[in-house]
Coordinates of C-alpha atoms in Angstrom, one line a residue:
X18 CA 185.3 159.6 -54.4
X19 CA 185.5 157.9 -50.9
X20 CA 189.2 158.6 -50.1
X21 CA 190.7 161.3 -47.9
X22 CA 187.4 161.9 -46.1
X23 CA 186.5 161.7 -42.4
X24 CA 183.4 159.5 -42.0
X25 CA 183.2 159.0 -38.2
X26 CA 184.3 161.0 -35.2
X27 CA 184.6 158.5 -32.4
X28 CA 183.5 159.3 -28.9
X29 CA 187.1 159.4 -27.7
X30 CA 187.6 162.5 -30.0
X31 CA 184.9 164.7 -28.6
X32 CA 187.0 167.1 -26.6
X33 CA 187.1 170.8 -27.6
X34 CA 190.8 170.5 -28.7
X35 CA 190.4 167.3 -30.7
X36 CA 187.3 168.5 -32.5
X37 CA 188.7 171.9 -33.4
X38 CA 191.9 170.3 -34.8
X39 CA 190.1 167.6 -36.8
X40 CA 187.4 169.8 -38.2
X41 CA 189.8 172.6 -39.1
X42 CA 191.8 170.1 -41.1
X43 CA 188.7 169.0 -43.0
X44 CA 187.1 172.2 -44.4
X45 CA 184.8 170.1 -46.6
X46 CA 182.7 169.4 -43.5
X47 CA 180.8 172.7 -43.7
X48 CA 177.8 172.1 -41.5
X49 CA 176.7 170.6 -38.2
X50 CA 173.3 169.0 -37.5
X51 CA 172.1 168.0 -34.1
X52 CA 170.0 164.8 -34.3
X53 CA 167.3 164.2 -31.7
X54 CA 164.7 161.4 -32.0
X55 CA 161.1 162.2 -31.0
X56 CA 158.6 159.7 -29.7
X57 CA 157.5 158.8 -33.2
X58 CA 161.0 158.0 -34.3
X59 CA 161.5 161.1 -36.4
X60 CA 165.0 162.5 -36.4
X61 CA 165.7 166.2 -36.4
X62 CA 168.0 167.8 -39.0
X63 CA 169.4 171.3 -39.5
X64 CA 172.2 172.9 -41.3
X65 CA 174.3 175.0 -38.9
X66 CA 177.4 176.5 -40.5
X67 CA 180.6 174.9 -39.1
X68 CA 182.1 178.3 -38.2
X69 CA 179.4 178.8 -35.6
X70 CA 180.2 175.4 -34.1
X71 CA 184.0 176.1 -34.1
X72 CA 183.5 179.5 -32.4
X73 CA 182.0 177.9 -29.3
X74 CA 182.3 174.1 -29.2
X75 CA 181.9 173.9 -25.4
X76 CA 178.8 176.0 -25.4
X77 CA 177.4 174.0 -28.3
X78 CA 177.9 170.7 -26.5
X79 CA 176.2 172.0 -23.4
X80 CA 173.0 172.6 -25.2
X81 CA 173.1 176.0 -26.9
X82 CA 170.7 174.7 -29.6
X83 CA 166.9 174.8 -29.2
X84 CA 164.0 173.6 -31.3
X85 CA 160.3 174.4 -31.4
X86 CA 158.2 171.6 -29.9
X87 CA 155.7 172.0 -32.7
X88 CA 158.3 170.5 -35.1
X89 CA 158.7 167.3 -33.1
X90 CA 156.2 164.7 -31.9
X91 CA 155.7 165.2 -28.2
X92 CA 151.9 165.8 -27.9
X93 CA 150.8 166.9 -24.5
X94 CA 154.4 167.7 -23.5
X95 CA 156.0 170.2 -25.9
X96 CA 152.8 172.2 -26.6
X97 CA 152.3 175.4 -28.5
X98 CA 152.3 177.5 -25.3
X99 CA 155.3 175.7 -23.9
X100 CA 157.3 174.6 -26.9
X101 CA 160.9 175.2 -26.1
X102 CA 163.0 172.0 -26.4
X103 CA 166.8 172.1 -25.7
X104 CA 169.1 169.9 -27.7
X105 CA 172.0 168.5 -25.7
X106 CA 174.6 166.6 -27.8
X107 CA 175.5 163.1 -26.7
X108 CA 179.3 162.8 -26.4
X109 CA 179.3 159.1 -25.5
X110 CA 178.5 157.8 -29.0
X111 CA 180.1 158.0 -32.4
X112 CA 179.2 160.9 -34.7
X113 CA 178.9 160.5 -38.4
X114 CA 179.7 162.8 -41.3
X115 CA 176.9 162.8 -43.9
X116 CA 178.4 163.7 -47.3
X117 CA 176.5 165.1 -50.2
X118 CA 178.1 163.5 -53.2
X119 CA 176.0 165.7 -55.5
X120 CA 177.5 168.9 -54.1
X121 CA 181.3 169.1 -54.5
X122 CA 183.5 171.9 -53.2
X123 CA 185.4 172.6 -56.5
X124 CA 188.4 174.1 -54.8
X125 CA 188.8 171.2 -52.4
X126 CA 187.7 168.5 -54.9
X127 CA 185.6 166.9 -52.1
X128 CA 181.9 166.5 -51.4
X129 CA 180.3 168.8 -48.8
X130 CA 179.8 167.1 -45.5
X131 CA 177.5 167.6 -42.5
X132 CA 178.5 166.4 -39.1
X133 CA 175.5 164.7 -37.5
X134 CA 175.6 164.9 -33.7
X135 CA 173.1 162.7 -31.8
X136 CA 171.5 164.6 -29.0
X137 CA 169.0 164.4 -26.2
X138 CA 165.8 166.5 -26.2
X139 CA 165.2 168.3 -23.0
X140 CA 161.9 169.9 -22.0
X141 CA 161.5 171.7 -18.7
X142 CA 164.9 170.2 -17.6
X143 CA 163.7 166.6 -18.3
X144 CA 164.8 164.4 -21.2
X145 CA 161.8 163.4 -23.3
X146 CA 163.3 161.8 -26.4
X147 CA 163.6 158.2 -27.6
X148 CA 167.4 158.1 -27.3
X149 CA 167.3 159.0 -23.7
X150 CA 164.6 156.4 -22.9
X151 CA 166.8 153.7 -24.4
X152 CA 169.8 155.0 -22.5
X153 CA 167.7 155.0 -19.2
X154 CA 166.5 151.4 -19.8
X155 CA 170.1 150.2 -20.2
X156 CA 171.2 152.1 -17.1
X157 CA 168.3 150.5 -15.2
X158 CA 169.2 146.9 -16.1
X159 CA 172.9 147.6 -15.3
X160 CA 172.1 149.1 -11.9
X161 CA 169.7 146.2 -11.0
X162 CA 172.2 143.5 -12.0
X163 CA 175.0 145.1 -10.0
X164 CA 172.7 145.3 -7.0
X165 CA 172.0 141.6 -7.4
X166 CA 175.7 140.8 -7.5
X167 CA 176.2 142.8 -4.3
X168 CA 173.3 141.0 -2.6
X169 CA 174.0 137.5 -4.1
X170 CA 177.8 137.4 -4.8
X171 CA 177.5 133.6 -5.4
X172 CA 175.8 134.4 -8.8
X173 CA 179.3 135.2 -10.1
X174 CA 181.0 132.0 -8.8
X175 CA 180.0 130.1 -12.0
X176 CA 182.2 132.6 -14.0
X177 CA 185.0 132.4 -11.5
X178 CA 185.0 136.2 -10.9
X179 CA 183.9 138.7 -8.2
X180 CA 182.1 141.9 -8.4
X181 CA 185.4 143.9 -8.4
X182 CA 186.3 142.2 -11.6
X183 CA 183.4 143.8 -13.5
X184 CA 184.1 147.0 -15.3
X185 CA 180.7 147.4 -16.9
X186 CA 177.5 145.7 -17.9
X187 CA 176.8 146.1 -21.6
X188 CA 173.5 145.8 -23.4
X189 CA 174.2 145.0 -27.1
X190 CA 171.9 145.1 -30.1
X191 CA 171.9 144.7 -33.9
X192 CA 169.4 145.3 -36.6
X193 CA 169.2 144.6 -40.3
X194 CA 167.4 146.3 -43.1
X195 CA 165.1 144.7 -45.7
X196 CA 163.8 147.1 -48.4
X197 CA 162.3 147.3 -51.8
X198 CA 164.2 149.0 -54.6
X199 CA 162.6 150.0 -57.9
X200 CA 162.8 152.1 -61.0
X201 CA 161.0 155.4 -60.2
X202 CA 157.3 155.3 -61.1
X203 CA 157.4 151.6 -61.8
X204 CA 154.1 150.0 -60.9
X205 CA 153.9 146.7 -59.1
X206 CA 152.3 143.8 -60.9
X207 CA 151.1 141.8 -57.9
X208 CA 150.4 138.5 -59.7
X209 CA 153.9 138.5 -61.3
X210 CA 155.5 139.4 -58.0
X211 CA 153.5 136.8 -56.1
X212 CA 154.3 134.0 -58.6
X213 CA 158.0 134.9 -58.4
X214 CA 157.9 134.8 -54.7
X215 CA 156.3 131.3 -54.5
X216 CA 158.8 130.0 -57.0
X217 CA 161.6 131.6 -54.9
X218 CA 163.2 133.1 -58.1
X219 CA 164.8 136.0 -56.3
X220 CA 165.9 134.8 -52.9
X221 CA 169.7 135.2 -52.7
X222 CA 170.1 135.2 -56.5
X223 CA 172.8 137.3 -58.1
X224 CA 172.3 141.1 -58.2
X225 CA 172.8 142.8 -61.6
X226 CA 173.4 146.1 -63.3
X227 CA 172.7 149.3 -61.4
X228 CA 171.2 147.4 -58.4
X229 CA 174.5 145.5 -58.0
X230 CA 176.5 148.7 -58.2
X231 CA 174.4 150.5 -55.7
X232 CA 174.4 147.6 -53.3
X233 CA 178.2 147.2 -53.5
X234 CA 178.7 151.0 -53.0
X235 CA 176.4 150.9 -49.9
X236 CA 178.3 148.0 -48.4
X237 CA 181.6 149.8 -49.1
X238 CA 180.4 153.0 -47.5
X239 CA 179.1 151.2 -44.4
X240 CA 182.7 149.9 -43.9
X241 CA 184.0 153.4 -44.3
X242 CA 181.7 154.5 -41.5
X243 CA 182.8 151.6 -39.3
X244 CA 179.4 149.8 -39.4
X245 CA 181.2 146.7 -40.6
X246 CA 178.8 145.4 -43.2
X247 CA 178.4 141.6 -43.0
X248 CA 176.1 140.8 -45.9
X249 CA 174.0 142.2 -48.7
X250 CA 171.7 140.0 -50.8
X251 CA 168.4 139.7 -52.5
X252 CA 165.4 138.8 -50.4
X253 CA 162.4 136.7 -51.4
X254 CA 160.4 139.4 -53.2
X255 CA 161.0 140.8 -56.7
X256 CA 160.8 140.2 -60.4
X257 CA 163.3 139.9 -63.2
X258 CA 164.3 143.3 -64.7
X259 CA 164.1 144.1 -68.4
X260 CA 167.1 144.8 -70.6
X261 CA 166.7 148.1 -72.4
X262 CA 167.9 149.1 -75.8
X263 CA 170.9 150.9 -74.3
X264 CA 172.0 147.7 -72.5
X265 CA 170.9 148.9 -69.1
X266 CA 168.3 147.2 -66.9
X267 CA 164.9 148.9 -66.6
X268 CA 161.6 148.0 -64.9
X269 CA 163.6 147.1 -61.8
X270 CA 161.6 145.8 -58.7
X271 CA 163.6 143.9 -56.2
X272 CA 163.7 143.2 -52.4
X273 CA 167.1 143.4 -50.8
X274 CA 168.6 143.0 -47.3
X275 CA 171.7 144.5 -45.7
X276 CA 173.2 143.3 -42.4
X277 CA 176.0 144.8 -40.3
X278 CA 177.8 144.2 -37.0
X279 CA 176.2 144.5 -33.6
X280 CA 177.2 147.4 -31.2
X281 CA 176.3 148.7 -27.8
X282 CA 172.5 149.2 -27.8
X283 CA 172.4 153.0 -28.1
X284 CA 175.1 153.0 -30.7
X285 CA 173.4 150.2 -32.6
X286 CA 170.2 152.3 -32.8
X287 CA 172.2 155.3 -34.1
X288 CA 173.9 153.0 -36.6
X289 CA 170.6 151.7 -37.9
X290 CA 169.2 155.3 -38.4
X291 CA 172.3 156.3 -40.4
X292 CA 172.4 153.1 -42.4
X293 CA 168.9 153.9 -43.7
X294 CA 170.0 157.3 -44.8
X295 CA 173.1 155.9 -46.4
X296 CA 171.2 153.2 -48.3
X297 CA 168.4 155.5 -49.5
X298 CA 170.8 158.1 -50.7
X299 CA 173.2 155.7 -52.4
X300 CA 170.5 154.0 -54.4
X301 CA 168.9 157.3 -55.3
X302 CA 172.2 158.5 -56.8
X303 CA 171.9 155.6 -59.1
X304 CA 168.4 156.5 -60.2
X305 CA 166.5 154.0 -57.9
X306 CA 163.8 154.5 -55.4
X307 CA 164.0 152.7 -52.0
X308 CA 161.0 151.9 -49.9
X309 CA 161.3 151.1 -46.2
X310 CA 157.6 150.4 -45.9
X311 CA 156.7 147.2 -44.1
X312 CA 154.2 146.1 -46.8
X313 CA 154.6 148.2 -49.9
X314 CA 152.7 145.7 -52.1
X315 CA 149.7 143.7 -50.8
X316 CA 150.0 140.0 -51.4
X317 CA 153.8 140.0 -51.6
X318 CA 156.4 139.6 -48.9
X319 CA 156.9 142.6 -46.7
X320 CA 160.1 144.0 -45.2
X321 CA 161.1 143.3 -41.7
X322 CA 163.9 144.6 -39.5
X323 CA 164.7 141.7 -37.2
X324 CA 166.2 143.1 -34.0
X325 CA 168.8 141.2 -32.0
X326 CA 169.8 141.8 -28.3
X327 CA 172.0 140.4 -25.6
X328 CA 173.5 141.4 -22.3
X329 CA 177.2 140.9 -21.3
X330 CA 179.6 141.5 -18.5
X331 CA 182.6 143.6 -19.5
X332 CA 185.6 142.6 -17.2
X333 CA 188.5 144.8 -16.3
X334 CA 190.8 142.4 -18.0
X335 CA 189.1 143.1 -21.3
X336 CA 187.2 139.8 -21.4
X337 CA 183.4 139.7 -22.1
X338 CA 180.9 137.2 -20.7
X339 CA 177.6 136.8 -22.5
X340 CA 175.0 136.5 -19.8
X341 CA 172.6 134.7 -22.0
X342 CA 175.1 131.9 -22.8
X343 CA 174.7 128.7 -20.6
X344 CA 177.4 127.7 -18.2
X345 CA 176.3 124.0 -18.3
X346 CA 174.6 121.8 -20.9
X347 CA 171.5 123.9 -21.3
X348 CA 169.8 126.0 -23.9
X349 CA 170.4 129.2 -22.0
X350 CA 171.6 130.6 -18.7
X351 CA 169.2 131.8 -15.9
X352 CA 169.6 135.3 -17.4
X353 CA 168.8 134.1 -20.8
X354 CA 165.7 132.1 -19.7
X355 CA 164.6 134.9 -17.5
X356 CA 165.0 137.6 -20.2
X357 CA 163.2 135.5 -22.8
X358 CA 160.3 134.8 -20.4
X359 CA 160.1 138.5 -19.5
X360 CA 159.8 139.5 -23.2
X361 CA 157.1 136.8 -23.8
X362 CA 155.1 137.5 -20.7
X363 CA 155.1 141.3 -21.3
X364 CA 154.9 141.4 -25.1
X365 CA 151.4 142.9 -25.0
X366 CA 152.8 146.2 -23.7
X367 CA 156.0 145.9 -25.9
X368 CA 154.1 145.5 -29.1
X369 CA 152.6 149.0 -29.2
X370 CA 156.2 150.3 -29.4
X371 CA 157.2 147.8 -32.1
X372 CA 154.1 147.8 -34.4
X373 CA 152.7 151.3 -34.5
X374 CA 151.5 152.0 -38.1
X375 CA 148.8 150.8 -40.5
X376 CA 151.5 149.7 -42.8
X377 CA 153.2 147.5 -40.2
X378 CA 150.0 145.6 -39.6
X379 CA 149.6 144.8 -43.3
X380 CA 152.9 142.9 -43.0
X381 CA 151.9 140.8 -39.9
X382 CA 149.8 138.2 -41.7
X383 CA 150.0 134.4 -41.8
X384 CA 151.9 133.0 -44.8
X385 CA 154.7 135.6 -45.2
X386 CA 157.1 134.5 -42.4
X387 CA 155.9 137.4 -40.3
X388 CA 155.2 136.6 -36.6
X389 CA 151.7 137.0 -35.2
X390 CA 151.9 134.8 -32.1
X391 CA 153.6 135.4 -28.8
X392 CA 155.7 132.3 -28.8
X393 CA 159.4 131.2 -29.0
X394 CA 161.4 128.3 -30.3
X395 CA 164.7 127.2 -28.6
X396 CA 165.4 124.0 -30.5
X397 CA 164.5 120.3 -30.2
X398 CA 167.7 119.6 -28.3
X399 CA 170.6 121.5 -26.7
X400 CA 172.9 120.3 -29.4
X401 CA 170.8 121.5 -32.3
X402 CA 170.0 125.2 -32.5
X403 CA 166.6 126.2 -33.7
X404 CA 165.9 128.3 -36.8
X405 CA 162.2 128.3 -36.6
X406 CA 161.1 131.3 -38.7
X407 CA 157.4 131.2 -37.7
X408 CA 157.8 132.4 -34.1
X409 CA 158.0 135.8 -32.5
X410 CA 161.3 135.6 -30.6
X411 CA 164.1 133.4 -31.9
X412 CA 167.0 132.2 -29.8
X413 CA 170.2 132.4 -31.8
X414 CA 172.7 129.9 -30.4
X415 CA 176.2 129.1 -31.5
X416 CA 177.5 126.3 -29.3
X417 CA 181.1 127.0 -30.3
X418 CA 180.8 130.8 -29.7
X419 CA 179.2 131.8 -26.4
X420 CA 179.4 135.5 -27.3
X421 CA 177.0 134.9 -30.2
X422 CA 174.0 133.9 -28.0
X423 CA 171.2 136.4 -28.4
X424 CA 167.5 136.9 -29.0
X425 CA 166.0 137.8 -32.4
X426 CA 162.7 139.7 -32.3
X427 CA 161.1 139.1 -35.7
X428 CA 158.2 141.5 -35.6
X429 CA 159.9 145.0 -36.1
X430 CA 159.9 146.6 -39.5
X431 CA 162.1 149.4 -41.0
X432 CA 159.8 152.1 -39.6
X433 CA 159.8 150.7 -36.1
X434 CA 161.3 153.2 -33.6
X435 CA 164.3 151.0 -32.7
X436 CA 165.2 153.2 -29.7
X437 CA 161.8 152.6 -28.0
X438 CA 161.5 149.0 -29.1
X439 CA 164.9 148.1 -27.6
X440 CA 164.0 150.1 -24.4
X441 CA 160.9 148.1 -23.9
X442 CA 162.7 144.8 -24.6
X443 CA 165.4 145.5 -22.0
X444 CA 162.9 146.5 -19.4
X445 CA 161.1 143.2 -20.0
X446 CA 164.4 141.3 -19.8
X447 CA 165.1 143.0 -16.5
X448 CA 161.7 141.9 -15.2
X449 CA 162.3 138.3 -16.1
X450 CA 165.8 138.3 -14.7
X451 CA 164.5 139.8 -11.5
X452 CA 162.0 136.9 -11.2
X453 CA 164.7 134.3 -11.9
X454 CA 167.2 135.6 -9.4
X455 CA 164.9 136.6 -6.5
X456 CA 162.9 133.4 -6.7
X457 CA 166.1 131.3 -6.7
X458 CA 165.2 129.6 -10.0
X459 CA 167.6 127.1 -11.7
X460 CA 168.0 126.6 -15.4
X461 CA 165.9 123.4 -15.1
X462 CA 163.1 125.3 -13.3
X463 CA 163.0 128.1 -15.9
X464 CA 163.1 125.7 -18.9
X465 CA 160.2 123.7 -17.4
X466 CA 158.2 126.9 -17.0
X467 CA 159.0 128.2 -20.4
X468 CA 158.0 124.8 -21.9
X469 CA 154.8 124.4 -20.0
X470 CA 151.5 123.6 -21.7
X471 CA 148.5 125.9 -21.7
X472 CA 146.5 125.4 -18.5
X473 CA 149.5 124.6 -16.3
X474 CA 149.9 127.0 -13.4
X475 CA 153.3 128.7 -13.2
X476 CA 155.0 131.2 -10.9
X477 CA 155.7 133.8 -13.5
X478 CA 154.1 133.0 -16.9
X479 CA 150.4 133.0 -17.3
X480 CA 148.5 129.8 -16.6
X481 CA 146.2 129.8 -19.7
X482 CA 149.0 130.3 -22.2
X483 CA 151.8 128.3 -23.8
X484 CA 155.0 130.1 -24.7
X485 CA 157.2 127.6 -26.6
X486 CA 156.7 125.6 -29.8
X487 CA 159.1 123.8 -32.0
X488 CA 156.4 123.4 -34.7
X489 CA 155.5 125.6 -37.7
X490 CA 153.1 127.9 -36.0
X491 CA 151.2 128.6 -39.2
X492 CA 151.0 125.1 -40.7
X493 CA 150.7 122.9 -37.6
X494 CA 148.0 124.8 -35.8
X495 CA 144.6 126.1 -37.0
X496 CA 143.7 129.7 -36.1
X497 CA 141.6 128.7 -33.1
X498 CA 144.5 126.7 -31.7
X499 CA 146.9 129.6 -32.1
X500 CA 144.6 132.0 -30.3
X501 CA 144.0 129.5 -27.5
X502 CA 147.6 128.7 -27.0
X503 CA 149.4 132.0 -27.7
X504 CA 146.7 134.7 -27.5
X505 CA 144.9 136.7 -30.1
X506 CA 147.0 139.1 -32.1
X507 CA 145.9 142.7 -32.5
X508 CA 144.7 143.6 -36.0
X509 CA 144.9 147.4 -35.9
X510 CA 146.9 150.1 -34.3
X511 CA 143.9 150.8 -32.0
X512 CA 143.7 147.2 -30.8
X513 CA 147.4 147.3 -30.1
X514 CA 147.3 150.5 -28.1
X515 CA 144.4 149.4 -25.9
X516 CA 146.8 146.8 -24.4
X517 CA 148.3 149.8 -22.5
X518 CA 144.9 150.0 -20.8
X519 CA 144.2 146.3 -20.5
X520 CA 147.5 145.2 -18.9
X521 CA 148.2 147.8 -16.2
X522 CA 150.3 145.4 -14.1
X523 CA 152.5 144.7 -17.2
X524 CA 152.8 148.4 -18.0
X525 CA 154.4 148.9 -14.6
X526 CA 157.4 146.9 -15.9
X527 CA 158.2 149.8 -18.3
X528 CA 157.9 152.3 -15.5
X529 CA 160.5 150.8 -13.3
X530 CA 163.2 153.3 -12.5
X531 CA 161.1 156.0 -14.2
X532 CA 162.4 154.9 -17.6
X533 CA 158.9 155.3 -19.1
X534 CA 156.5 157.7 -17.3
X535 CA 152.8 158.1 -17.6
X536 CA 153.4 161.4 -19.4
X537 CA 155.7 159.9 -21.9
X538 CA 153.5 156.9 -22.6
X539 CA 150.5 159.1 -23.0
X540 CA 152.4 161.4 -25.4
X541 CA 153.6 158.4 -27.4
X542 CA 150.1 157.0 -27.6
X543 CA 148.6 160.3 -28.7
X544 CA 151.2 160.6 -31.5
X545 CA 150.5 157.1 -32.7
X546 CA 146.7 157.5 -32.6
X547 CA 146.9 160.8 -34.6
X548 CA 149.1 159.2 -37.2
X549 CA 146.8 156.1 -37.4
X550 CA 143.7 158.3 -38.0
X551 CA 145.4 160.7 -40.3
X552 CA 146.7 157.9 -42.5
X553 CA 143.2 156.3 -42.7
X554 CA 141.4 159.5 -43.7
X555 CA 144.2 161.2 -45.7
X556 CA 145.9 158.3 -47.5
X557 CA 144.2 154.9 -47.2
X558 CA 140.7 155.9 -48.1
X559 CA 141.7 158.2 -51.0
X560 CA 144.0 155.5 -52.3
X561 CA 141.3 152.9 -52.0
X562 CA 138.9 155.3 -53.7
X563 CA 141.3 155.7 -56.7
X564 CA 141.7 151.9 -56.9
X565 CA 137.9 151.4 -56.8
X566 CA 137.4 153.9 -59.6
X567 CA 139.9 152.0 -61.7
X568 CA 137.8 148.9 -61.6
X569 CA 135.6 149.6 -64.6
X570 CA 133.2 147.5 -66.6
X571 CA 135.2 146.0 -69.5
X572 CA 132.8 143.7 -71.3
X573 CA 130.6 144.5 -74.3
X574 CA 127.1 144.0 -73.1
X575 CA 126.0 142.7 -76.5
X576 CA 128.7 140.0 -76.5
X577 CA 129.1 139.2 -72.8
X578 CA 128.2 135.8 -71.3
X579 CA 126.0 135.5 -68.3
X580 CA 129.0 134.7 -66.1
X581 CA 130.6 138.0 -67.1
X582 CA 127.5 140.0 -66.3
X583 CA 127.1 138.3 -62.9
X584 CA 130.7 138.7 -62.0
X585 CA 130.7 142.4 -62.8
X586 CA 127.5 142.9 -60.9
X587 CA 129.2 141.5 -57.7
X588 CA 132.2 143.8 -58.3
X589 CA 130.0 146.8 -58.8
X590 CA 127.8 146.1 -55.7
X591 CA 131.0 145.9 -53.6
X592 CA 132.3 149.2 -55.2
X593 CA 129.0 150.9 -54.2
X594 CA 129.1 149.4 -50.7
X595 CA 132.6 150.7 -50.1
X596 CA 132.4 154.3 -51.3
X597 CA 129.0 155.4 -52.8
X598 CA 126.4 157.1 -50.6
X599 CA 122.7 157.3 -51.2
X600 CA 119.9 159.1 -49.4
X601 CA 119.2 156.0 -47.4
X602 CA 122.5 154.2 -47.1
X603 CA 126.0 155.5 -46.1
X604 CA 129.0 153.9 -47.6
X605 CA 131.7 152.2 -45.5
X606 CA 134.1 155.1 -46.2
X607 CA 131.6 157.6 -45.0
X608 CA 130.9 155.6 -41.8
X609 CA 134.6 155.6 -41.1
X610 CA 134.9 159.3 -41.6
X611 CA 131.9 160.0 -39.3
X612 CA 133.4 157.7 -36.6
X613 CA 136.7 159.6 -36.8
X614 CA 134.8 162.9 -36.4
X615 CA 133.0 161.5 -33.3
X616 CA 136.3 160.3 -31.9
X617 CA 134.9 156.8 -31.8
X618 CA 138.2 155.0 -32.3
X619 CA 136.8 151.5 -31.4
X620 CA 134.3 151.8 -34.2
X621 CA 137.0 153.1 -36.6
X622 CA 139.1 150.1 -35.8
X623 CA 136.3 147.6 -36.5
X624 CA 135.4 149.4 -39.7
X625 CA 139.0 149.5 -40.8
X626 CA 139.2 145.7 -40.5
X627 CA 136.0 145.4 -42.6
X628 CA 137.3 147.9 -45.1
X629 CA 140.6 146.0 -45.7
X630 CA 138.8 142.7 -46.0
X631 CA 136.3 144.1 -48.5
X632 CA 139.1 145.6 -50.6
X633 CA 140.9 142.3 -50.7
X634 CA 137.6 140.6 -51.7
X635 CA 137.1 143.3 -54.4
X636 CA 140.5 142.7 -55.9
X637 CA 139.9 139.0 -56.1
X638 CA 136.4 139.5 -57.7
X639 CA 137.7 142.0 -60.3
X640 CA 140.7 139.7 -61.1
X641 CA 138.3 136.8 -61.6
X642 CA 136.0 139.0 -63.8
X643 CA 138.9 140.3 -65.9
X644 CA 140.5 137.0 -66.5
X645 CA 137.4 135.7 -68.3
X646 CA 137.3 138.4 -70.9
X647 CA 138.8 137.8 -74.3
X648 CA 138.7 141.4 -75.6
X649 CA 139.7 144.2 -73.3

């Protein structure tokens, strides 16, 4: 099935002549789709017949395709009365061919393919899309570093090179995918899943049956596309499947992870987007549903998408120098320390671009290895790398391989807009590097500042905060200590977004070089707020209402014990408080809806926190009530 197909058209093959020759030789590639990424992370898709593309390749590549702004998320920019958005293909990255293995051309004996061409979205002659924002952030850090090398050529002495030896400055990145896979319509049994998780019955155990087949096929396809798969395995969540009468496994519910090789940052983000499509379609062909939700099941481990980044010098002789790697016996270089400090100091305005949905906040809770504190761990000693899984930013060090030095941001999830998340991270790195270089800081200076205790004044980091801990952040600190040392984490989308108002000086970091503009930031914020509100009123409250209606009185009043009656009374009182109005009292759900109608987002946020807490309490109460009944 996989042989004799073209999976990737590399950036070196994007000339008119090369494309015409290649695509003419592969008539199974019947369509072209231009892929732009809006501010919400949605990718555009269309089916344009290949003959149209082949008739005028040059015209197509110069932006002959347009889309309606109402079909993409750019509120306040691409409005109904000014909706034209031009789609300009990006010829500097690889293009993928997306094959439909359920639609074969019988004459050719091959599946029908669609060439997906990443593009930039242009409105009124200005790029407004997520891909372009990431590209601009990379250009910004490259330009700033080169300016520093011209001004301070001695910075390169430690590498034994001069500025003329540098061909390029490369920002690299890598992501990974965690996801849940299940039999369609299978319902989660939370207690069984939670017990299996605590016992670690699934973590890295052997995959079986159709899950194994789909996982192996996905890894093989990733290699075909040049993504260079590195590992696929079970994650912590899941339960044992059931063997059906036909010998096949049923009632499948497992959590998996797939990793692949790093790439230049923009290409890495494109790779991650296509990997999600590939994984979902591959498992679907085998009759399995895939969920990329951050927290598909409450009370059970969620799915993260740890994001790795580093910065390197590419020399004209082909050599690469990882700027994060130390040149002496230290944890990091000045660039590494500066970048790490930049991310930690500015994370309040990074977080709105990383954690932007109700679902993502359900994952960020203590006890599930999901980070909630702005803190890093770099290791107890230079000789022993840290693998502290309770912190926000991990420092990945391989003493024997300088190119492997990188940061791992642990807060993203599979629905994080990777383009914008990386863009904010590189902008923050640039801010920290600028501080380190312009203030003449040494590695010792930066390590001391990074390791300072709360209350100690510093030149860059905030006085009242601590930023490094080698402890278990969840076990070794009580909640009050965590908040005092590392700051209070936002609990809702609204609380996260107001950081854009509360930290104007930090927001300026994103605006350097006009990478982010006020207009783009406001458009992004509006899109996130709309989704937040729409999900609460259109999905969360109706879902909770159905759940509440399912909690019915199960005991026989003539046989029940007092404890059963009392427990049911507590359950029912909470049911009424959440969703039942009377002439004198409005339910919590009604108060949320009214706050939405009044555009009182602060109150909506506070009531959402209360609603989620009350629902968790209700589940516990009903479980306690139900467990005591003999006859149900």
